[in-house]
Amino acid sequence: MFLRRPKAQEVGTLPQWRLMWRQFRRHRLAMAGAAILIPVYFVAIFAEFFAPMSSSTANTSMTYAPPQVLRLSGEHGPHVYGYTTERDPKTYQQTYTEDPSKVVEVGLFVHGDAYKLLGLIPSDIHLIGPVSKGEPFFLLGADQNGRDLLSRLIHGARVSLSIGLVGVAASFLLGMLIGGISGYFGGGVDNVVQRVIEFLMAIPTLPLWMALSAALPTDWGPLTRYFAITVLLSLIGWTGLARDVRGRFLSLREEDFVTAARLDGVGRLAIIFRHMIPSFASHIIASLSLAIPAMILGETSLSFLGLGLQAPAVSWGVLLEGAQNVRVVANAPWMLAPGVAVVVVVVAMNFFGDGLRDAADPYGNRKVSRRGRRRRAA
C-alpha cells in the first residue's frame, strides 16, 4: 500500500499569499469595501463609455433640472418623462414638472457624444442614454449650466480617484526613502531629517495648501494643474509615513535577523528592502490605506475652495464648488451628490485598508495557521 504524500494545505504550510487571502476574506467590512471600490475604479477608467454624455454637453434651457425617474414598464420600454417648465414672473425661478406626454426612450449601448476611449479608441457608444440624441436625460439632475450631473460625476471620478493613487505613490517613495535613511543610520543624519520633518509638520496644512496652490500660474492648463496639485499633495503628505518608518527602523536595526544579515555580508540596501521593510508590511499597508483617502479629501477641499483644479477640468471637488450657495443646495439638493460619492469611497477605502492590514499581519496569519492545524488535528 502506497503512502500518500500530504499536501501543503494539510500540514499548515500554505503560501503567504493564500494565508493573506484567507485572512482578508474573513474581514467582512474589507470585502464590502472591495465590492464598492472595484466597480468604482472600473467605471472611472472607462468613464466615457459609462457616462450617458460628455461632461461638457450643456442644455442651457434645462438649468438645475431635477432628477428623472427611470421607468421600465409600459409600452415604451425603458423611458423617462420630459419636462414642462414654468417661470415665476416675480422671482424668475424656473420650475419643472414631469410631462407624461413627453416620453424619452432610453436604451443600452446607444449612440451619443463622440469620444476616444482611454484617449485612443474613437467611439460614440454609451452604456445608457436616450435613444434619440439630444433628448433631456438627467438621472441625477442637471447643474447650473444644464449639464448632466451623472455624466460629470463619472468623469470627475477618474481625476479624484487617480490623484489619490498618484499622490500616495510619490509620498510613499519619499516617506520610505527619507524615513528609512533616518532610522537606519541614526545620529546626525537622523537629527537633521527629524528637524526638517518637524518643521513641515508644524505648518498648518490648509493655509499651506492655499499658499502653494495660489502660487501656481493661472495660465496653466487643466492637465498641468492636475499634476501640480498631485505634486503639492505628495510633498506635504510624506512626513507622517517617514516618521513611522523611522521609528520602525530604529527598533528593527538591533534585531537578531538584521545583525545576522549584516555579519553575513549583506549590503545595506538589501537589508533595508529584503529584511526590514517586509517585517512591517502590515503597518505600511495601513498607512497607505489612510493616505489615499486623505489625498482625495485634500484635492476635493482645494478644488471646493477654488484653489485646486478649475473648470474645464472635472473632479468631485470642482463639482462641489457649484454647491457652495445655500440657495442652490435648498433648491437643487442633488448638487451634493459628489459629496456623497466622496464619503462612500473614503469609507470603503478605510475598510479595505483595514482588511489588508490584518491580512498582511504575520501574527494574524500565524493564528490562522495554528487554528487550522488544531481543527485538522481534532
mmCIF file of C-alpha atoms in Angstrom:
data_model
loop_
_atom_site.group_PDB
_atom_site.id
_atom_site.type_symbol
_atom_site.label_atom_id
_atom_site.label_comp_id
_atom_site.label_asym_id
_atom_site.label_seq_id
_atom_site.Cartn_x
_atom_site.Cartn_y
_atom_site.Cartn_z
ATOM 1 C CA MET A 1 0.000 0.000 0.000
ATOM 2 C CA PHE A 2 1.409 3.325 -1.062
ATOM 3 C CA LEU A 3 1.515 6.236 1.365
ATOM 4 C CA ARG A 4 0.032 9.435 0.001
ATOM 5 C CA ARG A 5 2.238 12.488 0.367
ATOM 6 C CA PRO A 6 0.368 15.171 2.337
ATOM 7 C CA LYS A 7 -0.366 18.406 0.538
ATOM 8 C CA ALA A 8 0.853 21.766 1.806
ATOM 9 C CA GLN A 9 -2.668 22.674 2.899
ATOM 10 C CA GLU A 10 -2.832 19.573 5.097
ATOM 11 C CA VAL A 11 0.266 20.367 7.151
ATOM 12 C CA GLY A 12 -0.434 24.056 7.666
ATOM 13 C CA THR A 13 2.225 25.407 5.261
ATOM 14 C CA LEU A 14 0.085 27.437 2.895
ATOM 15 C CA PRO A 15 1.865 30.039 0.753
ATOM 16 C CA GLN A 16 1.908 33.556 2.166
ATOM 17 C CA TRP A 17 -0.495 34.922 -0.440
ATOM 18 C CA ARG A 18 -3.002 32.159 0.325
ATOM 19 C CA LEU A 19 -2.840 32.953 4.025
ATOM 20 C CA MET A 20 -3.350 36.651 3.280
ATOM 21 C CA TRP A 21 -6.332 35.942 1.031
ATOM 22 C CA ARG A 22 -7.888 33.649 3.647
ATOM 23 C CA GLN A 23 -7.491 36.295 6.339
ATOM 24 C CA PHE A 24 -8.799 39.040 4.067
ATOM 25 C CA ARG A 25 -11.954 37.089 3.178
ATOM 26 C CA ARG A 26 -12.866 36.832 6.854
ATOM 27 C CA HIS A 27 -12.936 40.619 7.163
ATOM 28 C CA ARG A 28 -16.494 41.375 6.074
ATOM 29 C CA LEU A 29 -16.117 45.150 6.046
ATOM 30 C CA ALA A 30 -12.997 44.840 3.897
ATOM 31 C CA MET A 31 -14.864 42.628 1.425
ATOM 32 C CA ALA A 32 -17.674 45.188 1.351
ATOM 33 C CA GLY A 33 -15.136 47.934 0.692
ATOM 34 C CA ALA A 34 -13.599 45.925 -2.149
ATOM 35 C CA ALA A 35 -17.075 45.311 -3.612
ATOM 36 C CA ILE A 36 -17.523 49.097 -3.786
ATOM 37 C CA LEU A 37 -14.036 50.162 -4.887
ATOM 38 C CA ILE A 38 -13.502 47.680 -7.712
ATOM 39 C CA PRO A 39 -16.627 48.721 -9.702
ATOM 40 C CA VAL A 40 -15.998 52.412 -8.948
ATOM 41 C CA TYR A 41 -12.438 52.294 -10.303
ATOM 42 C CA PHE A 42 -13.554 50.226 -13.295
ATOM 43 C CA VAL A 43 -16.200 52.806 -14.154
ATOM 44 C CA ALA A 44 -13.687 55.637 -13.670
ATOM 45 C CA ILE A 45 -11.211 54.040 -16.085
ATOM 46 C CA PHE A 46 -13.840 53.727 -18.840
ATOM 47 C CA ALA A 47 -15.711 56.888 -17.881
ATOM 48 C CA GLU A 48 -16.514 57.941 -21.457
ATOM 49 C CA PHE A 49 -18.364 54.691 -22.105
ATOM 50 C CA PHE A 50 -20.312 54.564 -18.839
ATOM 51 C CA ALA A 51 -21.270 58.258 -18.810
ATOM 52 C CA PRO A 52 -24.509 58.969 -20.723
ATOM 53 C CA MET A 53 -22.928 62.003 -22.383
ATOM 54 C CA SER A 54 -19.857 64.175 -22.439
ATOM 55 C CA SER A 55 -19.003 66.201 -19.335
ATOM 56 C CA SER A 56 -19.227 69.427 -21.353
ATOM 57 C CA THR A 57 -22.544 68.810 -23.137
ATOM 58 C CA ALA A 58 -24.918 71.510 -21.922
ATOM 59 C CA ASN A 59 -28.595 72.319 -22.387
ATOM 60 C CA THR A 60 -28.888 75.914 -21.239
ATOM 61 C CA SER A 61 -32.683 75.737 -21.159
ATOM 62 C CA MET A 62 -32.525 72.969 -18.522
ATOM 63 C CA THR A 63 -30.573 74.651 -15.737
ATOM 64 C CA TYR A 64 -30.998 72.843 -12.405
ATOM 65 C CA ALA A 65 -33.387 70.319 -13.957
ATOM 66 C CA PRO A 66 -34.440 67.791 -11.270
ATOM 67 C CA PRO A 67 -33.583 64.085 -11.498
ATOM 68 C CA GLN A 68 -35.740 61.964 -13.786
ATOM 69 C CA VAL A 69 -37.151 58.602 -12.742
ATOM 70 C CA LEU A 70 -36.202 55.704 -15.000
ATOM 71 C CA ARG A 71 -39.333 53.684 -15.745
ATOM 72 C CA LEU A 72 -39.080 50.123 -17.025
ATOM 73 C CA SER A 73 -42.758 49.317 -17.529
ATOM 74 C CA GLY A 74 -45.204 50.424 -20.146
ATOM 75 C CA GLU A 75 -45.491 50.175 -23.900
ATOM 76 C CA HIS A 76 -42.410 52.309 -24.490
ATOM 77 C CA GLY A 77 -39.896 50.085 -22.693
ATOM 78 C CA PRO A 78 -37.254 51.844 -20.574
ATOM 79 C CA HIS A 79 -38.013 55.552 -20.621
ATOM 80 C CA VAL A 80 -38.172 58.785 -18.683
ATOM 81 C CA TYR A 81 -40.660 61.613 -18.891
ATOM 82 C CA GLY A 82 -39.734 65.002 -20.253
ATOM 83 C CA TYR A 83 -40.282 68.333 -18.528
ATOM 84 C CA THR A 84 -42.815 71.103 -18.652
ATOM 85 C CA THR A 85 -41.195 74.316 -17.453
ATOM 86 C CA GLU A 86 -42.742 77.405 -15.919
ATOM 87 C CA ARG A 87 -41.066 80.602 -14.770
ATOM 88 C CA ASP A 88 -42.273 82.581 -11.787
ATOM 89 C CA PRO A 89 -42.906 86.173 -13.012
ATOM 90 C CA LYS A 90 -41.805 87.629 -9.654
ATOM 91 C CA THR A 91 -38.730 85.558 -8.721
ATOM 92 C CA TYR A 92 -37.881 84.373 -12.253
ATOM 93 C CA GLN A 93 -37.298 80.941 -10.798
ATOM 94 C CA GLN A 94 -37.837 78.138 -13.295
ATOM 95 C CA THR A 95 -39.840 75.151 -12.070
ATOM 96 C CA TYR A 96 -40.046 71.740 -13.674
ATOM 97 C CA THR A 97 -42.889 69.230 -13.714
ATOM 98 C CA GLU A 98 -42.919 65.808 -15.321
ATOM 99 C CA ASP A 99 -44.914 65.638 -18.520
ATOM 100 C CA PRO A 100 -46.146 62.087 -19.306
ATOM 101 C CA SER A 101 -46.922 63.196 -22.840
ATOM 102 C CA LYS A 102 -43.196 63.722 -23.475
ATOM 103 C CA VAL A 103 -41.640 60.258 -23.432
ATOM 104 C CA VAL A 104 -37.872 59.955 -23.791
ATOM 105 C CA GLU A 105 -36.961 56.397 -24.736
ATOM 106 C CA VAL A 106 -33.835 55.053 -23.049
ATOM 107 C CA GLY A 107 -31.639 52.268 -24.374
ATOM 108 C CA LEU A 108 -28.393 50.432 -23.760
ATOM 109 C CA PHE A 109 -25.319 50.812 -25.979
ATOM 110 C CA VAL A 110 -26.779 53.852 -27.692
ATOM 111 C CA HIS A 111 -25.050 56.333 -29.981
ATOM 112 C CA GLY A 112 -24.270 59.691 -28.377
ATOM 113 C CA ASP A 113 -21.412 62.147 -27.971
ATOM 114 C CA ALA A 114 -18.210 61.105 -29.708
ATOM 115 C CA TYR A 115 -15.141 60.347 -27.594
ATOM 116 C CA LYS A 116 -11.868 58.439 -27.558
ATOM 117 C CA LEU A 117 -11.863 55.543 -25.123
ATOM 118 C CA LEU A 118 -8.714 55.782 -22.989
ATOM 119 C CA GLY A 119 -7.660 58.549 -25.356
ATOM 120 C CA LEU A 120 -7.000 56.041 -28.149
ATOM 121 C CA ILE A 121 -10.123 54.301 -29.491
ATOM 122 C CA PRO A 122 -12.678 56.572 -31.216
ATOM 123 C CA SER A 123 -16.297 55.705 -30.487
ATOM 124 C CA ASP A 124 -19.705 57.184 -29.737
ATOM 125 C CA ILE A 125 -21.280 54.190 -27.927
ATOM 126 C CA HIS A 126 -22.543 54.831 -24.390
ATOM 127 C CA LEU A 127 -23.760 52.199 -21.941
ATOM 128 C CA ILE A 128 -27.045 54.005 -21.299
ATOM 129 C CA GLY A 129 -28.676 57.091 -22.703
ATOM 130 C CA PRO A 130 -31.567 58.468 -24.734
ATOM 131 C CA VAL A 131 -32.278 56.649 -27.977
ATOM 132 C CA SER A 132 -32.682 59.988 -29.738
ATOM 133 C CA LYS A 133 -29.561 62.065 -29.227
ATOM 134 C CA GLY A 134 -30.204 65.480 -27.659
ATOM 135 C CA GLU A 135 -33.270 64.495 -25.624
ATOM 136 C CA PRO A 136 -33.209 65.586 -21.947
ATOM 137 C CA PHE A 137 -31.801 62.768 -19.834
ATOM 138 C CA PHE A 138 -30.805 63.638 -16.256
ATOM 139 C CA LEU A 139 -30.930 60.666 -13.886
ATOM 140 C CA LEU A 140 -29.178 62.718 -11.180
ATOM 141 C CA GLY A 141 -30.408 66.099 -12.326
ATOM 142 C CA ALA A 142 -28.603 68.937 -14.080
ATOM 143 C CA ASP A 143 -26.213 71.620 -12.865
ATOM 144 C CA GLN A 144 -26.296 75.386 -13.262
ATOM 145 C CA ASN A 145 -25.430 75.129 -16.977
ATOM 146 C CA GLY A 146 -27.819 72.299 -17.822
ATOM 147 C CA ARG A 147 -25.126 69.624 -17.872
ATOM 148 C CA ASP A 148 -25.902 66.065 -16.791
ATOM 149 C CA LEU A 149 -24.651 65.646 -13.226
ATOM 150 C CA LEU A 150 -24.334 61.854 -13.520
ATOM 151 C CA SER A 151 -22.024 62.163 -16.526
ATOM 152 C CA ARG A 152 -19.896 64.785 -14.792
ATOM 153 C CA LEU A 153 -19.789 62.684 -11.619
ATOM 154 C CA ILE A 154 -18.435 59.701 -13.576
ATOM 155 C CA HIS A 155 -15.886 61.822 -15.430
ATOM 156 C CA GLY A 156 -14.835 63.501 -12.194
ATOM 157 C CA ALA A 157 -14.256 60.129 -10.525
ATOM 158 C CA ARG A 158 -11.296 59.481 -12.819
ATOM 159 C CA VAL A 159 -9.489 62.634 -11.679
ATOM 160 C CA SER A 160 -10.373 62.455 -7.984
ATOM 161 C CA LEU A 161 -9.545 58.761 -7.609
ATOM 162 C CA SER A 162 -6.359 58.800 -9.678
ATOM 163 C CA ILE A 163 -4.935 61.819 -7.883
ATOM 164 C CA GLY A 164 -5.057 59.811 -4.662
ATOM 165 C CA LEU A 165 -3.144 56.877 -6.138
ATOM 166 C CA VAL A 166 -0.527 59.021 -7.885
ATOM 167 C CA GLY A 167 -0.057 61.289 -4.885
ATOM 168 C CA VAL A 168 0.284 58.396 -2.447
ATOM 169 C CA ALA A 169 2.784 56.631 -4.734
ATOM 170 C CA ALA A 170 5.004 59.730 -4.738
ATOM 171 C CA SER A 171 4.678 60.375 -0.998
ATOM 172 C CA PHE A 172 5.264 56.660 -0.315
ATOM 173 C CA LEU A 173 8.597 56.736 -2.124
ATOM 174 C CA LEU A 174 9.652 59.895 -0.274
ATOM 175 C CA GLY A 175 8.493 58.628 3.104
ATOM 176 C CA MET A 176 10.118 55.204 2.752
ATOM 177 C CA LEU A 177 13.403 56.613 1.428
ATOM 178 C CA ILE A 178 13.831 59.518 3.847
ATOM 179 C CA GLY A 179 12.373 57.710 6.854
ATOM 180 C CA GLY A 180 14.455 54.605 6.145
ATOM 181 C CA ILE A 181 17.680 56.601 5.875
ATOM 182 C CA SER A 182 16.877 58.473 9.078
ATOM 183 C CA GLY A 183 16.091 55.355 11.087
ATOM 184 C CA TYR A 184 18.813 53.102 9.719
ATOM 185 C CA PHE A 185 21.775 55.466 10.041
ATOM 186 C CA GLY A 186 20.625 57.476 13.076
ATOM 187 C CA GLY A 187 22.981 60.005 14.657
ATOM 188 C CA GLY A 188 23.429 63.324 12.890
ATOM 189 C CA VAL A 189 21.532 62.206 9.796
ATOM 190 C CA ASP A 190 18.525 61.334 11.962
ATOM 191 C CA ASN A 191 18.653 64.691 13.761
ATOM 192 C CA VAL A 192 18.708 66.709 10.534
ATOM 193 C CA VAL A 193 15.902 64.719 8.912
ATOM 194 C CA GLN A 194 13.691 64.871 12.003
ATOM 195 C CA ARG A 195 14.126 68.638 12.358
ATOM 196 C CA VAL A 196 13.038 69.095 8.734
ATOM 197 C CA ILE A 197 10.012 66.829 9.280
ATOM 198 C CA GLU A 198 9.041 68.669 12.463
ATOM 199 C CA PHE A 199 9.239 71.990 10.629
ATOM 200 C CA LEU A 200 6.984 70.755 7.824
ATOM 201 C CA MET A 201 4.501 69.186 10.246
ATOM 202 C CA ALA A 202 4.325 72.396 12.297
ATOM 203 C CA ILE A 203 2.976 74.364 9.322
ATOM 204 C CA PRO A 204 -0.871 74.398 9.240
ATOM 205 C CA THR A 205 -1.956 72.170 6.378
ATOM 206 C CA LEU A 206 -4.832 74.153 4.903
ATOM 207 C CA PRO A 207 -3.017 77.541 4.760
ATOM 208 C CA LEU A 208 -0.002 75.780 3.248
ATOM 209 C CA TRP A 209 -2.193 74.185 0.581
ATOM 210 C CA MET A 210 -3.778 77.545 -0.149
ATOM 211 C CA ALA A 211 -0.411 79.305 -0.417
ATOM 212 C CA LEU A 212 1.125 76.674 -2.686
ATOM 213 C CA SER A 213 -1.961 76.452 -4.891
ATOM 214 C CA ALA A 214 -2.183 80.230 -5.194
ATOM 215 C CA ALA A 215 1.447 80.275 -6.319
ATOM 216 C CA LEU A 216 0.625 78.183 -9.379
ATOM 217 C CA PRO A 217 0.480 80.188 -12.621
ATOM 218 C CA THR A 218 -3.074 80.964 -13.672
ATOM 219 C CA ASP A 219 -2.350 80.263 -17.349
ATOM 220 C CA TRP A 220 -1.607 76.583 -16.751
ATOM 221 C CA GLY A 221 -3.949 74.154 -18.441
ATOM 222 C CA PRO A 222 -6.098 71.587 -16.601
ATOM 223 C CA LEU A 223 -3.631 68.714 -17.153
ATOM 224 C CA THR A 224 -0.630 70.725 -15.945
ATOM 225 C CA ARG A 225 -2.562 71.930 -12.930
ATOM 226 C CA TYR A 226 -3.609 68.358 -12.170
ATOM 227 C CA PHE A 227 -0.003 67.184 -11.950
ATOM 228 C CA ALA A 228 0.945 70.266 -9.952
ATOM 229 C CA ILE A 229 -1.757 69.561 -7.362
ATOM 230 C CA THR A 230 -0.580 65.945 -7.194
ATOM 231 C CA VAL A 231 2.999 67.042 -6.538
ATOM 232 C CA LEU A 232 1.865 69.525 -3.874
ATOM 233 C CA LEU A 233 -0.144 66.895 -2.020
ATOM 234 C CA SER A 234 2.784 64.481 -2.229
ATOM 235 C CA LEU A 235 5.275 66.994 -0.856
ATOM 236 C CA ILE A 236 3.020 67.602 2.134
ATOM 237 C CA GLY A 237 1.872 64.034 2.780
ATOM 238 C CA TRP A 238 5.167 62.151 3.146
ATOM 239 C CA THR A 239 6.155 63.380 6.617
ATOM 240 C CA GLY A 240 3.844 61.134 8.655
ATOM 241 C CA LEU A 241 4.926 57.970 6.838
ATOM 242 C CA ALA A 242 8.606 58.953 7.122
ATOM 243 C CA ARG A 243 8.324 59.323 10.876
ATOM 244 C CA ASP A 244 6.563 55.960 11.212
ATOM 245 C CA VAL A 245 9.186 54.232 9.070
ATOM 246 C CA ARG A 246 11.974 55.878 11.051
ATOM 247 C CA GLY A 247 10.574 54.547 14.334
ATOM 248 C CA ARG A 248 10.263 51.045 12.916
ATOM 249 C CA PHE A 249 13.816 51.102 11.590
ATOM 250 C CA LEU A 250 15.187 52.262 14.935
ATOM 251 C CA SER A 251 13.568 49.269 16.647
ATOM 252 C CA LEU A 252 14.474 46.744 13.950
ATOM 253 C CA ARG A 253 18.104 47.616 13.271
ATOM 254 C CA GLU A 254 19.161 45.958 16.536
ATOM 255 C CA GLU A 255 17.158 42.786 15.938
ATOM 256 C CA ASP A 256 18.966 39.468 15.583
ATOM 257 C CA PHE A 257 17.965 38.879 11.968
ATOM 258 C CA VAL A 258 19.337 42.280 10.919
ATOM 259 C CA THR A 259 22.585 41.655 12.801
ATOM 260 C CA ALA A 260 22.886 38.202 11.218
ATOM 261 C CA ALA A 261 22.354 39.659 7.740
ATOM 262 C CA ARG A 262 24.959 42.344 8.407
ATOM 263 C CA LEU A 263 27.519 39.781 9.642
ATOM 264 C CA ASP A 264 26.777 37.649 6.584
ATOM 265 C CA GLY A 265 27.955 40.479 4.358
ATOM 266 C CA VAL A 266 24.536 41.572 3.060
ATOM 267 C CA GLY A 267 24.561 45.129 1.703
ATOM 268 C CA ARG A 268 22.704 47.964 3.370
ATOM 269 C CA LEU A 269 20.084 48.329 0.640
ATOM 270 C CA ALA A 270 19.418 44.589 0.679
ATOM 271 C CA ILE A 271 18.999 44.641 4.456
ATOM 272 C CA ILE A 272 16.538 47.520 4.196
ATOM 273 C CA PHE A 273 14.413 46.269 1.297
ATOM 274 C CA ARG A 274 14.669 42.482 1.741
ATOM 275 C CA HIS A 275 14.666 42.132 5.509
ATOM 276 C CA MET A 276 13.492 45.226 7.381
ATOM 277 C CA ILE A 277 10.669 46.591 5.231
ATOM 278 C CA PRO A 278 8.864 43.225 4.752
ATOM 279 C CA SER A 279 8.856 42.736 8.538
ATOM 280 C CA PHE A 280 6.391 45.625 8.996
ATOM 281 C CA ALA A 281 4.473 45.379 5.713
ATOM 282 C CA SER A 282 1.157 45.447 7.572
ATOM 283 C CA HIS A 283 1.994 48.830 9.087
ATOM 284 C CA ILE A 284 2.934 50.226 5.666
ATOM 285 C CA ILE A 285 -0.331 48.974 4.191
ATOM 286 C CA ALA A 286 -2.289 50.606 7.000
ATOM 287 C CA SER A 287 -0.508 53.928 6.450
ATOM 288 C CA LEU A 288 -1.107 53.831 2.707
ATOM 289 C CA SER A 289 -4.765 52.915 3.120
ATOM 290 C CA LEU A 290 -5.251 56.028 5.243
ATOM 291 C CA ALA A 291 -3.136 58.234 2.967
ATOM 292 C CA ILE A 292 -5.175 57.615 -0.195
ATOM 293 C CA PRO A 293 -8.453 58.939 1.282
ATOM 294 C CA ALA A 294 -6.516 61.878 2.736
ATOM 295 C CA MET A 295 -5.206 62.718 -0.743
ATOM 296 C CA ILE A 296 -8.709 62.528 -2.212
ATOM 297 C CA LEU A 297 -10.065 64.774 0.534
ATOM 298 C CA GLY A 298 -7.159 67.175 0.018
ATOM 299 C CA GLU A 299 -7.874 67.556 -3.691
ATOM 300 C CA THR A 300 -11.592 67.886 -3.028
ATOM 301 C CA SER A 301 -11.010 70.593 -0.408
ATOM 302 C CA LEU A 302 -8.676 72.610 -2.622
ATOM 303 C CA SER A 303 -10.998 72.411 -5.634
ATOM 304 C CA PHE A 304 -14.013 73.235 -3.450
ATOM 305 C CA LEU A 305 -12.234 76.399 -2.276
ATOM 306 C CA GLY A 306 -11.344 77.299 -5.865
ATOM 307 C CA LEU A 307 -7.604 76.788 -5.296
ATOM 308 C CA GLY A 308 -7.180 73.351 -6.821
ATOM 309 C CA LEU A 309 -8.434 72.092 -10.153
ATOM 310 C CA GLN A 310 -10.641 74.517 -12.020
ATOM 311 C CA ALA A 311 -13.040 74.324 -14.934
ATOM 312 C CA PRO A 312 -12.968 72.991 -17.590
ATOM 313 C CA ALA A 313 -11.329 70.218 -15.539
ATOM 314 C CA VAL A 314 -13.870 67.942 -13.866
ATOM 315 C CA SER A 315 -13.346 66.458 -10.406
ATOM 316 C CA TRP A 316 -15.580 65.865 -7.420
ATOM 317 C CA GLY A 317 -14.169 68.961 -5.752
ATOM 318 C CA VAL A 318 -14.897 71.093 -8.826
ATOM 319 C CA LEU A 319 -18.461 69.750 -8.888
ATOM 320 C CA LEU A 320 -18.934 70.554 -5.187
ATOM 321 C CA GLU A 321 -17.816 74.113 -5.861
ATOM 322 C CA GLY A 322 -21.175 74.632 -7.552
ATOM 323 C CA ALA A 323 -22.959 73.727 -4.288
ATOM 324 C CA GLN A 324 -21.443 76.483 -2.137
ATOM 325 C CA ASN A 325 -24.565 78.616 -2.286
ATOM 326 C CA VAL A 326 -27.169 77.788 0.365
ATOM 327 C CA ARG A 327 -29.969 78.720 -2.013
ATOM 328 C CA VAL A 328 -28.639 76.299 -4.617
ATOM 329 C CA VAL A 329 -28.483 73.486 -2.061
ATOM 330 C CA ALA A 330 -32.033 74.231 -0.915
ATOM 331 C CA ASN A 331 -33.469 74.265 -4.442
ATOM 332 C CA ALA A 332 -31.182 71.653 -6.026
ATOM 333 C CA PRO A 333 -30.013 69.206 -3.329
ATOM 334 C CA TRP A 334 -28.807 66.772 -5.997
ATOM 335 C CA MET A 335 -25.793 69.056 -6.423
ATOM 336 C CA LEU A 336 -24.417 67.435 -3.234
ATOM 337 C CA ALA A 337 -24.145 64.042 -4.972
ATOM 338 C CA PRO A 338 -20.336 64.407 -5.418
ATOM 339 C CA GLY A 339 -20.026 64.859 -1.650
ATOM 340 C CA VAL A 340 -21.916 61.609 -1.088
ATOM 341 C CA ALA A 341 -19.566 59.890 -3.557
ATOM 342 C CA VAL A 342 -16.525 61.190 -1.661
ATOM 343 C CA VAL A 343 -17.881 59.902 1.667
ATOM 344 C CA VAL A 344 -18.729 56.445 0.266
ATOM 345 C CA VAL A 345 -15.350 55.991 -1.440
ATOM 346 C CA VAL A 346 -13.330 57.227 1.552
ATOM 347 C CA VAL A 347 -15.178 54.920 3.970
ATOM 348 C CA ALA A 348 -14.786 51.973 1.571
ATOM 349 C CA MET A 349 -11.054 52.665 1.283
ATOM 350 C CA ASN A 350 -10.677 52.708 5.052
ATOM 351 C CA PHE A 351 -12.485 49.354 5.335
ATOM 352 C CA PHE A 352 -10.413 47.900 2.502
ATOM 353 C CA GLY A 353 -7.147 49.109 4.011
ATOM 354 C CA ASP A 354 -8.084 47.765 7.427
ATOM 355 C CA GLY A 355 -8.630 44.331 5.903
ATOM 356 C CA LEU A 356 -5.322 44.464 4.024
ATOM 357 C CA ARG A 357 -3.513 45.401 7.224
ATOM 358 C CA ASP A 358 -4.991 42.451 9.109
ATOM 359 C CA ALA A 359 -4.253 40.105 6.207
ATOM 360 C CA ALA A 360 -0.615 41.194 5.989
ATOM 361 C CA ASP A 361 -0.092 40.905 9.762
ATOM 362 C CA PRO A 362 2.207 37.915 10.254
ATOM 363 C CA TYR A 363 0.843 37.307 13.751
ATOM 364 C CA GLY A 364 -2.686 37.174 12.398
ATOM 365 C CA ASN A 365 -1.607 34.709 9.732
ATOM 366 C CA ARG A 366 0.138 32.606 12.332
ATOM 367 C CA LYS A 367 -3.068 32.439 14.350
ATOM 368 C CA VAL A 368 -4.976 31.331 11.290
ATOM 369 C CA SER A 369 -2.424 28.624 10.569
ATOM 370 C CA ARG A 370 -2.413 27.335 14.145
ATOM 371 C CA ARG A 371 -6.193 27.357 14.333
ATOM 372 C CA GLY A 372 -6.356 25.434 11.068
ATOM 373 C CA ARG A 373 -3.885 22.845 12.362
ATOM 374 C CA ARG A 374 -5.851 22.390 15.595
ATOM 375 C CA ARG A 375 -9.071 21.933 13.616
ATOM 376 C CA ARG A 376 -7.459 19.346 11.349
ATOM 377 C CA ALA A 377 -5.907 17.548 14.328
ATOM 378 C CA ALA A 378 -9.290 17.339 16.066
#
